[in-house]
Amino acid sequence: MTQKKSYTSAYVGWGFISLFFCYQYILRCTPGIITQELRSTFNMTAEEFANLGAIYLYAYAALQIPLGFLVDRIGIKKVVLASMLMCSFGTLLLGYTDLISVAYLSRFLIGAGSACAFMSAVKWVADHFPEGNRGFLMGATLTLGTAGALSAGTILVTLIENLTWRPAIMFTGWMGIGLFVLTLFFMERTSSTLKSTDSKSSFDWGIVKENLLKIAKNRNVLIYAALATGLYTPLSVLADLWGVSFLSQKFSIPRADAAASVMYLYIGLAMGCLSLPYLSERLGMFTNTIRLSIFIILTLFCIIVFGDITSLFVLKILFTILGFFAGAEMICFTGAVTQGIPGQAGLTVGFVNTLNMLGGAVLEQLIGKALDYQWSGAVNEEGLRLYTTEQYTYAMSILTVVVLLSVFISLALREKEKGRAAA
């Protein structure tokens, strides 16, 4: 009876953390959906708009390792609750401000608040569930996140078209407050919060640096971190920031259709995050699954960026397949945790996710800089810079280069025994 109650509490806790991960995904992809409104309101160039997305990722990345240490030390629930409030406050702030500096601050707060969501879910799963179920639950967590992004596209576009962008943003801010209240009252504190550490009194930055140095020198963890970045970062750049405007320009489709097409990335990702880790774990094909996924992603990026697609249906199919194979990122996280330091899952995931988010931030800014570098001087009636299809294609080709590098990095992986990650 006690064990049944323990597992029920474990699933409830995982559910609330996963809902928070879903919520922060909505906040994360919002700028890509309201690109036109944000650029118009704050009179942004492409580079300034890229900074808006990159600030989120820099804040997210900067806190991965400190928060990885905190969730190992002071408990997941406390960190998650504080993060929910930060995300909600940052979102409400964006809905109120007319200043670009405050908009940057709001995205910094949202990025900082979002930083603990995924690692907390991974830590919770690692502490409360047997090894055979972890890959599936980690995949299910990311699936819920993609569901949040998918719903964001539909909900926000509808709200924006019927109202304005500010009420849409305020609505998402109050959603976070509601989730905070529910989590506060219904999520139990875990008794295993400190099981991977000696005691609360052993909080020592020297220990963090020592363990972090071991992780950073671990060849296997570094390879999985690089591959996770190559698998997911190009997709996130499309989905979070540049996808809607790129598709609208290149394929001459309305924003609603472009947003809907980008959301198919998340449909594919939801399926891939569940099925690819499960199959690779059961069949013992970690390495081959990662390699195949990267090669397919490279092929699809080349078709989307350089090809001439005339059918919206075909475009959605391509995005679905692209998202599906990006789900192999979860295999990289599982492999990094397996090959990392025992009892330091939070710190290991924090390290890998830091590189992942930094990669996304740098890519978003590089695309913005590439667009502004090529800008020919064209502006619309509001004075905002206009970019041609050729300029977008040139800028987005950066993504294909990143995935190509990942193909070569994947050659460093070595297949190992069934059911275990290898490098």
Tab-separated table of C-alpha atoms in Angstrom:
chain	number	residue	atom	x	y	z
A	1	MET	CA	0.000	0.000	0.000
A	2	THR	CA	2.879	2.330	0.935
A	3	GLN	CA	4.688	1.526	-2.308
A	4	LYS	CA	1.515	2.239	-4.310
A	5	LYS	CA	1.137	5.617	-2.592
A	6	SER	CA	4.808	6.349	-3.243
A	7	TYR	CA	4.420	5.683	-6.968
A	8	THR	CA	1.234	7.758	-7.081
A	9	SER	CA	3.057	10.693	-5.502
A	10	ALA	CA	5.937	10.167	-7.893
A	11	TYR	CA	3.645	10.346	-10.927
A	12	VAL	CA	1.809	13.380	-9.530
A	13	GLY	CA	5.108	15.177	-8.989
A	14	TRP	CA	6.322	14.253	-12.452
A	15	GLY	CA	2.997	15.460	-13.871
A	16	PHE	CA	3.272	18.950	-12.363
A	17	ILE	CA	6.908	19.342	-13.413
A	18	SER	CA	6.003	18.210	-16.917
A	19	LEU	CA	3.123	20.699	-17.029
A	20	PHE	CA	5.579	23.422	-16.096
A	21	PHE	CA	7.880	22.232	-18.863
A	22	CYS	CA	4.875	22.431	-21.195
A	23	TYR	CA	4.097	25.958	-19.978
A	24	GLN	CA	7.619	27.267	-20.445
A	25	TYR	CA	7.605	25.855	-23.969
A	26	ILE	CA	4.603	28.059	-24.722
A	27	LEU	CA	6.541	31.081	-23.471
A	28	ARG	CA	9.644	30.028	-25.355
A	29	CYS	CA	8.052	29.874	-28.811
A	30	THR	CA	5.844	32.965	-28.370
A	31	PRO	CA	8.208	35.494	-30.052
A	32	GLY	CA	8.340	33.392	-33.200
A	33	ILE	CA	4.553	33.544	-33.459
A	34	ILE	CA	4.207	37.286	-32.808
A	35	THR	CA	7.302	38.375	-34.755
A	36	GLN	CA	5.451	41.038	-36.696
A	37	GLU	CA	3.804	42.564	-33.608
A	38	LEU	CA	7.006	42.629	-31.563
A	39	ARG	CA	9.128	44.114	-34.338
A	40	SER	CA	6.473	46.743	-34.994
A	41	THR	CA	5.866	47.636	-31.333
A	42	PHE	CA	9.557	47.948	-30.450
A	43	ASN	CA	10.776	48.976	-33.947
A	44	MET	CA	13.266	46.090	-34.124
A	45	THR	CA	15.780	45.119	-36.791
A	46	ALA	CA	16.381	41.409	-37.439
A	47	GLU	CA	19.388	41.436	-35.133
A	48	GLU	CA	17.471	43.185	-32.327
A	49	PHE	CA	14.658	40.671	-32.677
A	50	ALA	CA	17.207	37.839	-32.607
A	51	ASN	CA	18.566	39.320	-29.377
A	52	LEU	CA	15.084	39.036	-27.870
A	53	GLY	CA	15.147	35.288	-28.472
A	54	ALA	CA	18.812	34.859	-27.610
A	55	ILE	CA	18.520	36.600	-24.226
A	56	TYR	CA	16.031	33.935	-23.179
A	57	LEU	CA	18.466	31.188	-24.154
A	58	TYR	CA	21.498	32.870	-22.574
A	59	ALA	CA	19.653	33.197	-19.256
A	60	TYR	CA	18.468	29.607	-19.596
A	61	ALA	CA	21.976	28.359	-20.351
A	62	ALA	CA	23.735	30.406	-17.664
A	63	LEU	CA	21.580	28.856	-14.923
A	64	GLN	CA	21.707	25.229	-16.036
A	65	ILE	CA	24.712	24.218	-13.949
A	66	PRO	CA	23.845	26.260	-10.803
A	67	LEU	CA	20.268	24.971	-10.921
A	68	GLY	CA	21.477	21.433	-11.578
A	69	PHE	CA	23.375	21.715	-8.314
A	70	LEU	CA	20.406	23.282	-6.504
A	71	VAL	CA	17.880	20.620	-7.502
A	72	ASP	CA	20.347	18.029	-6.221
A	73	ARG	CA	20.706	19.915	-2.921
A	74	ILE	CA	17.651	21.873	-1.790
A	75	GLY	CA	14.810	19.990	-3.452
A	76	ILE	CA	12.952	20.073	-6.725
A	77	LYS	CA	9.666	21.518	-5.489
A	78	LYS	CA	11.188	24.717	-4.072
A	79	VAL	CA	13.148	25.396	-7.243
A	80	VAL	CA	10.167	24.682	-9.512
A	81	LEU	CA	7.797	26.946	-7.561
A	82	ALA	CA	10.241	29.864	-7.618
A	83	SER	CA	10.768	29.314	-11.330
A	84	MET	CA	7.037	29.338	-12.055
A	85	LEU	CA	6.691	32.736	-10.411
A	86	MET	CA	9.638	34.126	-12.350
A	87	CYS	CA	8.193	32.942	-15.678
A	88	SER	CA	4.773	34.369	-14.893
A	89	PHE	CA	6.138	37.737	-13.768
A	90	GLY	CA	8.357	38.022	-16.834
A	91	THR	CA	5.431	37.241	-19.139
A	92	LEU	CA	3.149	39.812	-17.500
A	93	LEU	CA	5.971	42.358	-17.718
A	94	LEU	CA	6.275	41.820	-21.476
A	95	GLY	CA	2.537	42.350	-21.841
A	96	TYR	CA	2.707	45.748	-20.137
A	97	THR	CA	5.887	47.371	-21.446
A	98	ASP	CA	6.536	49.655	-24.412
A	99	LEU	CA	10.307	49.770	-23.835
A	100	ILE	CA	12.650	47.398	-25.666
A	101	SER	CA	14.991	47.302	-22.654
A	102	VAL	CA	12.148	46.075	-20.426
A	103	ALA	CA	11.159	43.565	-23.120
A	104	TYR	CA	14.716	42.209	-22.981
A	105	LEU	CA	14.478	42.047	-19.185
A	106	SER	CA	11.195	40.152	-19.386
A	107	ARG	CA	12.709	37.558	-21.730
A	108	PHE	CA	15.690	37.232	-19.398
A	109	LEU	CA	13.350	36.502	-16.483
A	110	ILE	CA	11.370	33.983	-18.538
A	111	GLY	CA	14.562	32.254	-19.644
A	112	ALA	CA	15.896	32.138	-16.088
A	113	GLY	CA	12.592	30.809	-14.794
A	114	SER	CA	12.391	28.159	-17.495
A	115	ALA	CA	15.899	26.888	-16.871
A	116	CYS	CA	15.023	24.314	-14.224
A	117	ALA	CA	12.013	22.701	-15.921
A	118	PHE	CA	13.610	19.954	-17.969
A	119	MET	CA	16.411	19.103	-15.549
A	120	SER	CA	13.917	18.906	-12.682
A	121	ALA	CA	11.851	16.417	-14.670
A	122	VAL	CA	14.945	14.334	-15.471
A	123	LYS	CA	16.099	14.473	-11.843
A	124	TRP	CA	12.635	13.494	-10.592
A	125	VAL	CA	12.470	10.542	-12.988
A	126	ALA	CA	16.007	9.426	-12.080
A	127	ASP	CA	15.211	9.546	-8.342
A	128	HIS	CA	11.744	7.959	-8.358
A	129	PHE	CA	11.509	5.442	-11.189
A	130	PRO	CA	13.429	2.280	-12.132
A	131	GLU	CA	15.982	2.448	-14.946
A	132	GLY	CA	13.830	0.608	-17.485
A	133	ASN	CA	11.128	3.314	-17.360
A	134	ARG	CA	13.338	6.379	-17.428
A	135	GLY	CA	13.818	6.742	-21.166
A	136	PHE	CA	10.079	6.589	-21.771
A	137	LEU	CA	9.229	9.118	-19.032
A	138	MET	CA	11.948	11.529	-20.170
A	139	GLY	CA	10.519	11.277	-23.666
A	140	ALA	CA	7.002	11.787	-22.321
A	141	THR	CA	8.204	14.963	-20.580
A	142	LEU	CA	9.480	16.438	-23.808
A	143	THR	CA	6.281	15.302	-25.509
A	144	LEU	CA	4.224	17.395	-23.084
A	145	GLY	CA	6.521	20.320	-23.822
A	146	THR	CA	5.915	20.001	-27.529
A	147	ALA	CA	2.176	19.800	-26.840
A	148	GLY	CA	2.512	23.181	-25.141
A	149	ALA	CA	4.269	24.633	-28.152
A	150	LEU	CA	1.658	23.122	-30.459
A	151	SER	CA	-1.209	24.634	-28.492
A	152	ALA	CA	0.620	27.959	-28.324
A	153	GLY	CA	0.566	28.298	-32.087
A	154	THR	CA	-3.165	27.751	-32.323
A	155	ILE	CA	-4.186	29.723	-29.240
A	156	LEU	CA	-1.925	32.731	-29.749
A	157	VAL	CA	-2.692	33.184	-33.449
A	158	THR	CA	-6.433	33.036	-32.667
A	159	LEU	CA	-6.142	35.536	-29.804
A	160	ILE	CA	-3.948	37.885	-31.803
A	161	GLU	CA	-6.269	37.888	-34.799
A	162	ASN	CA	-9.354	38.548	-32.655
A	163	LEU	CA	-7.804	40.875	-30.055
A	164	THR	CA	-4.188	42.094	-29.952
A	165	TRP	CA	-0.904	40.543	-28.925
A	166	ARG	CA	-0.906	42.074	-25.428
A	167	PRO	CA	-4.058	40.286	-24.128
A	168	ALA	CA	-2.631	37.035	-25.515
A	169	ILE	CA	0.588	37.533	-23.552
A	170	MET	CA	-1.273	38.510	-20.372
A	171	PHE	CA	-3.404	35.382	-20.668
A	172	THR	CA	-0.308	33.155	-20.727
A	173	GLY	CA	1.111	35.025	-17.723
A	174	TRP	CA	-1.947	34.292	-15.591
A	175	MET	CA	-1.830	30.659	-16.709
A	176	GLY	CA	1.524	30.435	-14.928
A	177	ILE	CA	0.064	31.852	-11.727
A	178	GLY	CA	-2.657	29.201	-11.803
A	179	LEU	CA	-0.105	26.416	-12.291
A	180	PHE	CA	1.934	27.764	-9.373
A	181	VAL	CA	-1.058	27.574	-7.034
A	182	LEU	CA	-1.916	24.005	-8.053
A	183	THR	CA	1.685	22.841	-7.703
A	184	LEU	CA	2.047	24.508	-4.306
A	185	PHE	CA	-0.897	22.603	-2.838
A	186	PHE	CA	-0.821	19.246	-4.627
A	187	MET	CA	2.808	18.355	-5.301
A	188	GLU	CA	4.485	16.592	-2.394
A	189	ARG	CA	8.031	17.194	-1.354
A	190	THR	CA	10.279	14.254	-2.095
A	191	SER	CA	12.139	12.486	0.664
A	192	SER	CA	14.873	11.529	-1.802
A	193	THR	CA	15.866	15.072	-2.697
A	194	LEU	CA	19.265	14.693	-1.087
A	195	LYS	CA	19.888	11.045	-1.789
A	196	SER	CA	22.640	11.825	-4.279
A	197	THR	CA	24.518	14.087	-1.863
A	198	ASP	CA	25.953	13.784	1.612
A	199	SER	CA	23.892	16.441	3.382
A	200	LYS	CA	22.624	19.973	3.150
A	201	SER	CA	25.614	21.106	5.159
A	202	SER	CA	27.965	19.826	2.444
A	203	PHE	CA	26.934	22.662	0.118
A	204	ASP	CA	30.355	23.538	-1.251
A	205	TRP	CA	31.157	25.234	-4.534
A	206	GLY	CA	34.401	23.291	-4.544
A	207	ILE	CA	32.410	20.066	-4.855
A	208	VAL	CA	30.462	21.510	-7.755
A	209	LYS	CA	33.630	22.562	-9.577
A	210	GLU	CA	35.229	19.187	-8.970
A	211	ASN	CA	32.227	17.240	-10.296
A	212	LEU	CA	31.732	19.677	-13.157
A	213	LEU	CA	35.354	19.308	-14.186
A	214	LYS	CA	34.934	15.536	-14.221
A	215	ILE	CA	31.844	15.865	-16.414
A	216	ALA	CA	33.555	18.341	-18.759
A	217	LYS	CA	36.506	15.950	-19.176
A	218	ASN	CA	34.262	12.954	-19.817
A	219	ARG	CA	34.659	12.196	-23.524
A	220	ASN	CA	31.345	10.349	-23.708
A	221	VAL	CA	29.351	13.155	-22.092
A	222	LEU	CA	30.952	15.724	-24.396
A	223	ILE	CA	30.040	13.724	-27.497
A	224	TYR	CA	26.437	13.285	-26.372
A	225	ALA	CA	26.247	16.994	-25.514
A	226	ALA	CA	27.494	17.985	-28.971
A	227	LEU	CA	25.058	15.605	-30.665
A	228	ALA	CA	22.115	16.790	-28.558
A	229	THR	CA	22.950	20.321	-29.658
A	230	GLY	CA	23.195	19.317	-33.308
A	231	LEU	CA	19.967	17.325	-33.230
A	232	TYR	CA	17.731	19.811	-31.498
A	233	THR	CA	19.179	23.323	-31.757
A	234	PRO	CA	18.474	23.904	-35.491
A	235	LEU	CA	14.898	22.743	-34.957
A	236	SER	CA	14.463	25.032	-31.960
A	237	VAL	CA	15.757	28.014	-33.944
A	238	LEU	CA	13.085	27.372	-36.563
A	239	ALA	CA	10.304	26.661	-34.083
A	240	ASP	CA	11.104	29.303	-31.469
A	241	LEU	CA	12.058	32.337	-33.513
A	242	TRP	CA	12.659	32.307	-37.264
A	243	GLY	CA	10.430	29.580	-38.703
A	244	VAL	CA	7.199	31.536	-39.204
A	245	SER	CA	8.802	34.553	-40.858
A	246	PHE	CA	11.057	32.329	-43.003
A	247	LEU	CA	8.182	30.196	-44.281
A	248	SER	CA	5.958	33.215	-44.900
A	249	GLN	CA	8.661	34.832	-47.009
A	250	LYS	CA	10.046	31.798	-48.857
A	251	PHE	CA	6.769	30.044	-49.654
A	252	SER	CA	4.489	33.140	-49.795
A	253	ILE	CA	1.959	31.761	-47.303
A	254	PRO	CA	-0.112	33.589	-44.636
A	255	ARG	CA	1.256	33.747	-41.106
A	256	ALA	CA	-1.462	31.429	-39.795
A	257	ASP	CA	-0.451	28.739	-42.305
A	258	ALA	CA	3.235	29.280	-41.583
A	259	ALA	CA	2.655	28.990	-37.814
A	260	ALA	CA	0.565	25.860	-38.319
A	261	SER	CA	3.289	24.313	-40.474
A	262	VAL	CA	5.996	25.057	-37.897
A	263	MET	CA	3.850	23.462	-35.209
A	264	TYR	CA	4.078	20.168	-37.100
A	265	LEU	CA	7.666	20.091	-35.906
A	266	TYR	CA	6.262	19.583	-32.429
A	267	ILE	CA	3.836	16.883	-33.535
A	268	GLY	CA	6.761	14.939	-34.959
A	269	LEU	CA	8.909	15.711	-31.933
A	270	ALA	CA	6.193	14.445	-29.595
A	271	MET	CA	6.141	11.108	-31.408
A	272	GLY	CA	9.908	10.882	-31.759
A	273	CYS	CA	10.653	11.680	-28.113
A	274	LEU	CA	8.483	8.760	-27.044
A	275	SER	CA	9.280	6.143	-29.656
A	276	LEU	CA	12.967	6.677	-30.498
A	277	PRO	CA	14.333	6.415	-26.903
A	278	TYR	CA	12.064	3.435	-26.221
A	279	LEU	CA	13.068	1.541	-29.367
A	280	SER	CA	16.754	2.345	-29.065
A	281	GLU	CA	16.752	1.225	-25.425
A	282	ARG	CA	14.927	-2.023	-26.141
A	283	LEU	CA	16.938	-2.879	-29.270
A	284	GLY	CA	20.287	-1.645	-27.997
A	285	MET	CA	20.730	0.667	-31.011
A	286	PHE	CA	21.663	3.973	-29.405
A	287	THR	CA	24.463	4.801	-31.833
A	288	ASN	CA	22.754	3.798	-35.064
A	289	THR	CA	19.542	5.605	-34.077
A	290	ILE	CA	21.439	8.843	-33.439
A	291	ARG	CA	23.407	8.612	-36.676
A	292	LEU	CA	20.359	7.832	-38.788
A	293	SER	CA	18.404	10.663	-37.177
A	294	ILE	CA	21.126	13.246	-37.843
A	295	PHE	CA	21.488	12.185	-41.487
A	296	ILE	CA	17.732	12.417	-42.081
A	297	ILE	CA	17.570	15.834	-40.392
A	298	LEU	CA	20.384	17.086	-42.649
A	299	THR	CA	18.550	15.860	-45.735
A	300	LEU	CA	15.259	17.463	-44.700
A	301	PHE	CA	16.890	20.793	-43.841
A	302	CYS	CA	18.448	20.925	-47.302
A	303	ILE	CA	15.064	20.267	-48.905
A	304	ILE	CA	13.252	22.897	-46.804
A	305	VAL	CA	15.915	25.614	-47.013
A	306	PHE	CA	17.030	25.166	-50.629
A	307	GLY	CA	14.110	23.313	-52.241
A	308	ASP	CA	11.063	24.653	-54.026
A	309	ILE	CA	8.025	23.236	-52.219
A	310	THR	CA	4.658	24.216	-53.669
A	311	SER	CA	2.365	22.124	-51.475
A	312	LEU	CA	1.497	23.151	-47.924
A	313	PHE	CA	0.643	19.517	-47.190
A	314	VAL	CA	4.110	18.352	-48.268
A	315	LEU	CA	5.681	21.083	-46.124
A	316	LYS	CA	3.782	19.863	-43.058
A	317	ILE	CA	4.844	16.260	-43.733
A	318	LEU	CA	8.488	17.322	-43.985
A	319	PHE	CA	8.271	19.256	-40.717
A	320	THR	CA	6.621	16.300	-38.991
A	321	ILE	CA	9.409	13.934	-40.061
A	322	LEU	CA	12.038	16.505	-39.117
A	323	GLY	CA	10.551	16.855	-35.639
A	324	PHE	CA	10.269	13.083	-35.247
A	325	PHE	CA	13.973	12.439	-35.769
A	326	ALA	CA	14.937	15.430	-33.608
A	327	GLY	CA	13.444	13.327	-30.798
A	328	ALA	CA	16.733	11.399	-30.812
A	329	GLU	CA	17.993	14.242	-28.612
A	330	MET	CA	16.469	12.347	-25.692
A	331	ILE	CA	18.774	9.408	-26.404
A	332	CYS	CA	21.705	11.786	-26.060
A	333	PHE	CA	20.469	13.001	-22.652
A	334	THR	CA	19.933	9.421	-21.497
A	335	GLY	CA	23.395	8.486	-22.726
A	336	ALA	CA	25.016	11.469	-21.006
A	337	VAL	CA	23.350	10.658	-17.675
A	338	THR	CA	24.283	6.976	-17.989
A	339	GLN	CA	27.903	7.780	-18.816
A	340	GLY	CA	28.181	10.604	-16.279
A	341	ILE	CA	28.921	10.665	-12.562
A	342	PRO	CA	26.591	8.464	-10.468
A	343	GLY	CA	24.305	10.560	-8.269
A	344	GLN	CA	24.920	13.744	-10.287
A	345	ALA	CA	22.119	13.494	-12.851
A	346	GLY	CA	21.021	17.087	-12.271
A	347	LEU	CA	24.517	18.492	-12.798
A	348	THR	CA	25.113	16.324	-15.867
A	349	VAL	CA	21.842	17.345	-17.504
A	350	GLY	CA	22.606	20.954	-16.579
A	351	PHE	CA	25.965	20.752	-18.333
A	352	VAL	CA	24.518	19.197	-21.497
A	353	ASN	CA	21.574	21.590	-21.591
A	354	THR	CA	23.915	24.567	-21.128
A	355	LEU	CA	25.713	23.712	-24.353
A	356	ASN	CA	22.369	23.025	-26.018
A	357	MET	CA	20.889	26.417	-25.130
A	358	LEU	CA	24.084	28.347	-25.859
A	359	GLY	CA	24.111	26.775	-29.293
A	360	GLY	CA	20.537	27.928	-29.881
A	361	ALA	CA	21.259	31.477	-28.734
A	362	VAL	CA	24.336	31.804	-30.934
A	363	LEU	CA	22.488	30.422	-33.967
A	364	GLU	CA	19.531	32.774	-33.497
A	365	GLN	CA	21.855	35.756	-33.368
A	366	LEU	CA	23.925	34.566	-36.334
A	367	ILE	CA	20.770	34.360	-38.453
A	368	GLY	CA	19.720	37.862	-37.385
A	369	LYS	CA	23.201	39.230	-38.161
A	370	ALA	CA	23.219	37.446	-41.532
A	371	LEU	CA	19.887	39.020	-42.468
A	372	ASP	CA	20.975	42.514	-41.473
A	373	TYR	CA	24.351	42.058	-43.204
A	374	GLN	CA	22.578	41.370	-46.500
A	375	TRP	CA	19.810	43.945	-46.032
A	376	SER	CA	19.415	46.014	-49.208
A	377	GLY	CA	17.672	49.005	-47.610
A	378	ALA	CA	14.054	47.990	-48.262
A	379	VAL	CA	11.491	48.941	-45.596
A	380	ASN	CA	7.728	48.648	-45.202
A	381	GLU	CA	5.247	51.461	-44.532
A	382	GLU	CA	6.119	51.347	-40.808
A	383	GLY	CA	9.833	51.722	-41.485
A	384	LEU	CA	10.701	48.118	-40.567
A	385	ARG	CA	13.397	46.367	-42.567
A	386	LEU	CA	12.260	43.899	-45.229
A	387	TYR	CA	14.304	40.846	-46.190
A	388	THR	CA	14.135	38.914	-49.455
A	389	THR	CA	13.733	35.174	-49.953
A	390	GLU	CA	17.362	34.873	-51.056
A	391	GLN	CA	18.518	36.659	-47.897
A	392	TYR	CA	16.458	34.322	-45.705
A	393	THR	CA	17.809	31.272	-47.573
A	394	TYR	CA	21.392	32.434	-47.074
A	395	ALA	CA	20.830	33.056	-43.364
A	396	MET	CA	19.022	29.750	-42.738
A	397	SER	CA	21.764	27.778	-44.515
A	398	ILE	CA	23.760	28.217	-41.301
A	399	LEU	CA	21.532	25.521	-39.792
A	400	THR	CA	22.503	22.968	-42.418
A	401	VAL	CA	26.183	23.536	-41.655
A	402	VAL	CA	25.579	22.807	-37.955
A	403	VAL	CA	23.756	19.549	-38.714
A	404	LEU	CA	26.495	18.527	-41.174
A	405	LEU	CA	29.108	18.944	-38.434
A	406	SER	CA	26.959	16.715	-36.195
A	407	VAL	CA	27.098	13.979	-38.834
A	408	PHE	CA	30.880	13.870	-38.490
A	409	ILE	CA	30.757	14.044	-34.678
A	410	SER	CA	28.399	11.041	-34.613
A	411	LEU	CA	31.183	8.948	-36.148
A	412	ALA	CA	32.943	9.119	-32.763
A	413	LEU	CA	30.155	7.069	-31.179
A	414	ARG	CA	30.691	3.369	-30.636
A	415	GLU	CA	27.865	0.857	-30.272
A	416	LYS	CA	27.880	-0.986	-26.986
A	417	GLU	CA	25.886	-3.703	-25.314
A	418	LYS	CA	22.115	-3.819	-25.601
A	419	GLY	CA	20.171	-1.353	-23.485
A	420	ARG	CA	23.053	0.948	-22.657
A	421	ALA	CA	24.281	4.195	-24.094
A	422	ALA	CA	27.756	4.139	-25.523
A	423	ALA	CA	30.334	6.477	-26.892
